[in-house]
PDB file of C-alpha atoms in Angstrom:
ATOM      1  CA  MET A 211      21.772 -10.634   4.202  1.00 35.00           C
ATOM      2  CA  THR A 212      20.186  -7.132   2.943  1.00 38.00           C
ATOM      3  CA  ARG A 213      17.948  -5.236   5.593  1.00 35.00           C
ATOM      4  CA  PRO A 214      16.174  -3.125   3.026  1.00 39.00           C
ATOM      5  CA  ALA A 215      13.192  -1.800   5.573  1.00 46.00           C
ATOM      6  CA  GLY A 216      12.081  -1.967   9.494  1.00 42.00           C
ATOM      7  CA  ASN A 217      14.038  -5.158  10.790  1.00 43.00           C
ATOM      8  CA  THR A 218      13.208  -6.968   7.789  1.00 64.00           C
ATOM      9  CA  LYS A 219      15.659  -9.509   6.446  1.00 77.00           C
ATOM     10  CA  ILE A 220      16.049 -10.656   2.514  1.00 89.00           C
ATOM     11  CA  SER A 221      18.959 -13.288   2.473  1.00 87.00           C
ATOM     12  CA  ASN A 222      16.445 -15.937  -0.009  1.00 93.00           C
ATOM     13  CA  LEU A 223      14.017 -15.778  -2.392  1.00 95.00           C
ATOM     14  CA  ASN A 224      11.132 -16.806  -0.159  1.00 95.00           C
ATOM     15  CA  ASP A 225      11.988 -14.034   2.480  1.00 94.00           C
ATOM     16  CA  LEU A 226      11.274 -11.962  -0.760  1.00 95.00           C
ATOM     17  CA  LEU A 227       8.020 -13.588  -1.141  1.00 96.00           C
ATOM     18  CA  ALA A 228       6.666 -13.331   2.061  1.00 94.00           C
ATOM     19  CA  ALA A 229       7.758  -9.761   2.082  1.00 92.00           C
ATOM     20  CA  ALA A 230       6.289  -8.777  -0.358  1.00 94.00           C
ATOM     21  CA  TRP A 231       2.988 -10.538   0.315  1.00 94.00           C
ATOM     22  CA  GLN A 232       2.982  -8.725   3.574  1.00 91.00           C
ATOM     23  CA  ILE A 233       3.435  -4.992   2.104  1.00 91.00           C
ATOM     24  CA  GLU A 234       0.345  -5.804  -0.167  1.00 91.00           C
ATOM     25  CA  SER A 235      -1.437  -7.772   2.698  1.00 92.00           C
ATOM     26  CA  ASP A 236      -0.621  -4.504   4.915  1.00 89.00           C
ATOM     27  CA  ALA A 237      -1.951  -2.197   2.587  1.00 88.00           C
ATOM     28  CA  VAL A 238      -5.499  -4.335   2.005  1.00 91.00           C
ATOM     29  CA  GLU A 239      -5.963  -3.982   6.029  1.00 90.00           C
ATOM     30  CA  ARG A 240      -4.928  -0.125   5.938  1.00 87.00           C
ATOM     31  CA  TYR A 241      -7.281   1.040   2.855  1.00 87.00           C
ATOM     32  CA  ASN A 242     -10.510  -1.139   3.952  1.00 92.00           C
ATOM     33  CA  LEU A 243      -9.827   0.722   7.612  1.00 88.00           C
ATOM     34  CA  LEU A 244      -9.574   3.608   5.873  1.00 85.00           C
ATOM     35  CA  ALA A 245     -12.771   3.157   3.759  1.00 89.00           C
ATOM     36  CA  ASP A 246     -14.240   1.947   6.834  1.00 91.00           C
ATOM     37  CA  GLN A 247     -13.718   5.726   8.365  1.00 85.00           C
ATOM     38  CA  MET A 248     -15.305   6.771   5.221  1.00 84.00           C
ATOM     39  CA  GLU A 249     -18.421   4.811   5.447  1.00 90.00           C
ATOM     40  CA  THR A 250     -19.309   6.359   8.929  1.00 87.00           C
ATOM     41  CA  HIS A 251     -18.199   9.664   7.850  1.00 83.00           C
ATOM     42  CA  ASN A 252     -20.654   9.406   4.933  1.00 86.00           C
ATOM     43  CA  ASN A 253     -18.167   9.478   2.034  1.00 85.00           C
ATOM     44  CA  PRO A 254     -19.142   7.289  -0.577  1.00 91.00           C
ATOM     45  CA  GLU A 255     -16.473   8.243  -3.102  1.00 88.00           C
ATOM     46  CA  LEU A 256     -13.743   7.194  -0.847  1.00 85.00           C
ATOM     47  CA  THR A 257     -15.723   4.492   0.397  1.00 90.00           C
ATOM     48  CA  ARG A 258     -15.072   3.360  -3.264  1.00 90.00           C
ATOM     49  CA  ILE A 259     -12.124   4.435  -3.709  1.00 88.00           C
ATOM     50  CA  PHE A 260     -10.562   3.066  -0.609  1.00 87.00           C
ATOM     51  CA  ARG A 261     -12.431  -0.486  -1.405  1.00 93.00           C
ATOM     52  CA  ASP A 262     -10.929  -0.222  -4.931  1.00 90.00           C
ATOM     53  CA  LEU A 263      -7.695   0.228  -3.943  1.00 87.00           C
ATOM     54  CA  ALA A 264      -8.287  -2.616  -1.201  1.00 91.00           C
ATOM     55  CA  ARG A 265      -8.930  -5.257  -3.696  1.00 93.00           C
ATOM     56  CA  ALA A 266      -6.524  -4.085  -6.238  1.00 90.00           C
ATOM     57  CA  GLU A 267      -3.725  -4.944  -3.403  1.00 90.00           C
ATOM     58  CA  GLY A 268      -5.352  -7.715  -2.560  1.00 94.00           C
ATOM     59  CA  ILE A 269      -5.016  -8.916  -6.393  1.00 95.00           C
ATOM     60  CA  HIS A 270      -1.164  -7.968  -5.930  1.00 92.00           C
ATOM     61  CA  GLY A 271      -1.078 -10.660  -2.809  1.00 94.00           C
ATOM     62  CA  ASP A 272      -2.897 -13.426  -4.870  1.00 96.00           C
ATOM     63  CA  GLU A 273      -0.703 -12.828  -7.443  1.00 94.00           C
ATOM     64  CA  ILE A 274       2.965 -13.271  -4.828  1.00 95.00           C
ATOM     65  CA  ARG A 275       1.128 -16.199  -3.570  1.00 95.00           C
ATOM     66  CA  ARG A 276       0.946 -17.756  -7.081  1.00 95.00           C
ATOM     67  CA  LEU A 277       4.406 -16.745  -7.967  1.00 93.00           C
ATOM     68  CA  ALA A 278       4.958 -18.902  -4.986  1.00 95.00           C
ATOM     69  CA  GLY A 279       3.844 -21.837  -5.928  1.00 95.00           C
ATOM     70  CA  SER A 280       3.743 -24.819  -3.331  1.00 96.00           C
ATOM     71  CA  PHE A 281       5.780 -22.052  -0.561  1.00 96.00           C
ATOM     72  CA  ASP A 282       3.457 -20.608   2.037  1.00 95.00           C
ATOM     73  CA  VAL A 283       4.399 -17.275   2.236  1.00 95.00           C
ATOM     74  CA  VAL A 284       2.111 -16.400   4.521  1.00 93.00           C
ATOM     75  CA  SER A 285       3.215 -18.653   7.281  1.00 93.00           C
ATOM     76  CA  HIS A 286       7.175 -17.433   6.203  1.00 93.00           C
ATOM     77  CA  ALA A 287       5.419 -13.982   6.776  1.00 90.00           C
ATOM     78  CA  ARG A 288       4.296 -14.714   9.912  1.00 88.00           C
ATOM     79  CA  LYS A 289       7.946 -16.535  11.091  1.00 89.00           C
ATOM     80  CA  MET A 290       9.909 -13.030   9.875  1.00 86.00           C
ATOM     81  CA  ALA A 291       6.957 -10.367  11.916  1.00 82.00           C
ATOM     82  CA  GLN A 292       8.021 -12.360  14.770  1.00 81.00           C
ATOM     83  CA  SER A 293      11.895 -10.974  14.144  1.00 74.00           C
ATOM     84  CA  GLY A 294      10.346  -7.698  14.031  1.00 68.00           C
ATOM     85  CA  PRO A 295       8.151  -5.131  12.805  1.00 64.00           C
ATOM     86  CA  MET A 296       8.666  -5.034   9.003  1.00 64.00           C
ATOM     87  CA  GLU A 297       7.815  -1.230   8.232  1.00 67.00           C
ATOM     88  CA  SER A 298       5.346  -1.911   5.466  1.00 80.00           C
ATOM     89  CA  PRO A 299       5.795   0.837   2.702  1.00 81.00           C
ATOM     90  CA  GLU A 300       2.939   0.316   1.057  1.00 76.00           C
ATOM     91  CA  GLU A 301       0.391   1.247   3.440  1.00 72.00           C
ATOM     92  CA  ALA A 302      -1.629   5.083   3.674  1.00 66.00           C
ATOM     93  CA  GLU A 303      -0.592   6.918   6.036  1.00 71.00           C
ATOM     94  CA  LEU A 304      -2.878   7.148   8.772  1.00 67.00           C
ATOM     95  CA  ASP A 305      -2.793  10.631  10.185  1.00 70.00           C
ATOM     96  CA  ALA A 306      -3.074  12.020   6.799  1.00 70.00           C
ATOM     97  CA  ALA A 307      -6.612  10.911   6.041  1.00 71.00           C
ATOM     98  CA  HIS A 308      -9.303  12.877   7.142  1.00 75.00           C
ATOM     99  CA  TYR A 309     -13.551  12.768   6.923  1.00 77.00           C
ATOM    100  CA  LEU A 310     -13.837  15.800   4.099  1.00 74.00           C
ATOM    101  CA  MET A 311     -10.809  14.450   2.339  1.00 79.00           C
ATOM    102  CA  THR A 312     -11.827  14.156  -1.371  1.00 85.00           C
ATOM    103  CA  PRO A 313     -10.373  11.708  -4.234  1.00 86.00           C
ATOM    104  CA  TRP A 314      -7.822  13.298  -5.150  1.00 89.00           C
ATOM    105  CA  HIS A 315      -6.166  12.993  -1.301  1.00 88.00           C
ATOM    106  CA  ALA A 316      -7.087   9.428  -1.344  1.00 85.00           C
ATOM    107  CA  LEU A 317      -4.881   8.705  -4.541  1.00 87.00           C
ATOM    108  CA  GLN A 318      -2.075  11.077  -2.878  1.00 89.00           C
ATOM    109  CA  LEU A 319      -2.037   8.648  -0.103  1.00 87.00           C
ATOM    110  CA  SER A 320      -1.783   5.522  -2.619  1.00 87.00           C
ATOM    111  CA  LEU A 321       0.657   7.513  -4.944  1.00 91.00           C
ATOM    112  CA  ALA A 322       2.886   7.967  -1.745  1.00 91.00           C
ATOM    113  CA  GLY A 323       2.408   4.312  -1.049  1.00 90.00           C
ATOM    114  CA  GLU A 324       3.503   3.012  -4.511  1.00 90.00           C
ATOM    115  CA  LYS A 325       6.219   5.302  -4.432  1.00 94.00           C
ATOM    116  CA  ARG A 326       7.811   4.146  -1.263  1.00 92.00           C
ATOM    117  CA  ALA A 327       7.178   0.549  -1.957  1.00 92.00           C
ATOM    118  CA  LEU A 328       8.884   1.261  -5.719  1.00 94.00           C
ATOM    119  CA  ALA A 329      11.884   2.589  -3.145  1.00 94.00           C
ATOM    120  CA  TYR A 330      11.935  -0.481  -0.948  1.00 93.00           C
ATOM    121  CA  PHE A 331      12.065  -2.656  -3.850  1.00 94.00           C
ATOM    122  CA  ALA A 332      14.653  -0.653  -5.739  1.00 95.00           C
ATOM    123  CA  GLN A 333      16.842  -0.651  -2.612  1.00 94.00           C
ATOM    124  CA  ILE A 334      16.718  -4.889  -2.631  1.00 94.00           C
ATOM    125  CA  VAL A 335      17.744  -4.810  -6.833  1.00 95.00           C
ATOM    126  CA  GLU A 336      21.049  -2.589  -5.135  1.00 94.00           C
ATOM    127  CA  THR A 337      21.862  -4.338  -2.166  1.00 92.00           C
ATOM    128  CA  ALA A 338      20.845  -8.551  -3.061  1.00 93.00           C
ATOM    129  CA  THR A 339      24.387 -11.221  -3.651  1.00 92.00           C
ATOM    130  CA  ASP A 340      21.093 -13.634  -4.537  1.00 94.00           C
ATOM    131  CA  PRO A 341      21.006 -13.499  -8.176  1.00 95.00           C
ATOM    132  CA  LYS A 342      17.237 -14.667  -7.847  1.00 95.00           C
ATOM    133  CA  VAL A 343      16.684 -12.733  -5.153  1.00 96.00           C
ATOM    134  CA  LYS A 344      17.642  -9.590  -7.342  1.00 96.00           C
ATOM    135  CA  ALA A 345      15.280 -10.788 -10.469  1.00 96.00           C
ATOM    136  CA  LEU A 346      12.070 -10.791  -8.489  1.00 95.00           C
ATOM    137  CA  ALA A 347      13.085  -7.439  -6.656  1.00 96.00           C
ATOM    138  CA  GLU A 348      13.475  -6.566 -10.697  1.00 97.00           C
ATOM    139  CA  GLU A 349      10.149  -7.360 -11.548  1.00 94.00           C
ATOM    140  CA  LEU A 350       9.082  -5.917  -8.564  1.00 94.00           C
ATOM    141  CA  VAL A 351       9.887  -2.707  -9.363  1.00 96.00           C
ATOM    142  CA  GLU A 352       8.564  -3.140 -12.448  1.00 94.00           C
ATOM    143  CA  GLU A 353       5.153  -3.911 -11.180  1.00 90.00           C
ATOM    144  CA  GLU A 354       5.261  -0.967  -8.740  1.00 91.00           C
ATOM    145  CA  ALA A 355       6.647   1.553 -11.394  1.00 94.00           C
ATOM    146  CA  GLU A 356       3.425   0.531 -13.368  1.00 90.00           C
ATOM    147  CA  HIS A 357       1.432   1.389  -9.939  1.00 89.00           C
ATOM    148  CA  VAL A 358       2.846   4.667  -9.790  1.00 92.00           C
ATOM    149  CA  ASN A 359       1.624   5.135 -13.337  1.00 92.00           C
ATOM    150  CA  LEU A 360      -1.548   3.638 -12.590  1.00 87.00           C
ATOM    151  CA  VAL A 361      -2.161   6.122  -9.807  1.00 88.00           C
ATOM    152  CA  ASN A 362      -0.869   9.094 -11.832  1.00 93.00           C
ATOM    153  CA  ARG A 363      -3.063   8.400 -14.528  1.00 90.00           C
ATOM    154  CA  LEU A 364      -6.458   8.732 -11.962  1.00 86.00           C
ATOM    155  CA  LEU A 365      -5.031  11.548 -10.189  1.00 89.00           C
ATOM    156  CA  ARG A 366      -5.354  13.801 -13.719  1.00 91.00           C
ATOM    157  CA  ARG A 367      -9.524  12.430 -13.021  1.00 89.00           C
ATOM    158  CA  TYR A 368      -9.632  14.370  -9.827  1.00 86.00           C
ATOM    159  CA  PRO A 369      -8.062  18.010  -9.749  1.00 86.00           C
ATOM    160  CA  PRO A 370      -6.831  19.172  -6.641  1.00 89.00           C
ATOM    161  CA  PRO A 371      -9.282  20.556  -4.071  1.00 87.00           C
ATOM    162  CA  ASP A 372      -8.419  24.256  -3.283  1.00 84.00           C
ATOM    163  CA  ASP A 373      -7.824  25.850   0.239  1.00 82.00           C
ATOM    164  CA  SER A 374     -10.641  25.629   2.407  1.00 72.00           C
ATOM    165  CA  TRP A 375     -11.341  21.782   1.610  1.00 72.00           C
ATOM    166  CA  ALA A 376     -11.588  20.623   5.232  1.00 66.00           C
ATOM    167  CA  TYR A 377     -14.093  23.517   5.846  1.00 71.00           C
ATOM    168  CA  ASP A 378     -17.058  22.116   7.823  1.00 72.00           C
ATOM    169  CA  PRO A 379     -19.652  24.466   9.461  1.00 73.00           C
ATOM    170  CA  ASP A 380     -20.632  21.997  11.342  1.00 73.00           C
ATOM    171  CA  PRO A 381     -17.942  19.315  11.850  1.00 72.00           C
ATOM    172  CA  PRO A 382     -18.648  16.019  13.751  1.00 71.00           C
ATOM    173  CA  ALA A 383     -19.045  16.303  17.672  1.00 72.00           C
ATOM    174  CA  SER A 384     -17.723  13.243  20.531  1.00 71.00           C
ATOM    175  CA  PRO A 385     -20.920  12.221  22.111  1.00 76.00           C
ATOM    176  CA  GLU A 386     -19.120  12.993  25.271  1.00 70.00           C
TER     177      GLU A 386
END
């Protein structure tokens, strides 16, 4: 039995499929939340980037559901969650978000999540005893490595911001 993250136990192929689907689902939810925040702060470029990232993660989740065939990964993921929260490696970290962040920052958040997901599945490859789990985890490692490479290519479009990127001469004020 493998325990790659949090309390999640990966003991068979269905567990791995459910965990992989949940990771993608959590990433969709987090990117949409960040898009909503950027929309609130009138940052349309980041709203678009976060919505695009959410769509991409949703496509990955749909691919996992197709791979599962008739097995209900969503129900199994919910059942697994009842045994304790899973650390979802691909979720973007909310504390790293800032209303003045740039596309470079958004892609850095995405890159960090993709690298954590890559490490998560690589750990399963290293510790799995079931050959089917190991084989699927190897496929997921390849997919996450492709995602890391994609985000690195996207990062080339955006230069790192200068040190004063967070300066706001008129910061938002609380209505209280």
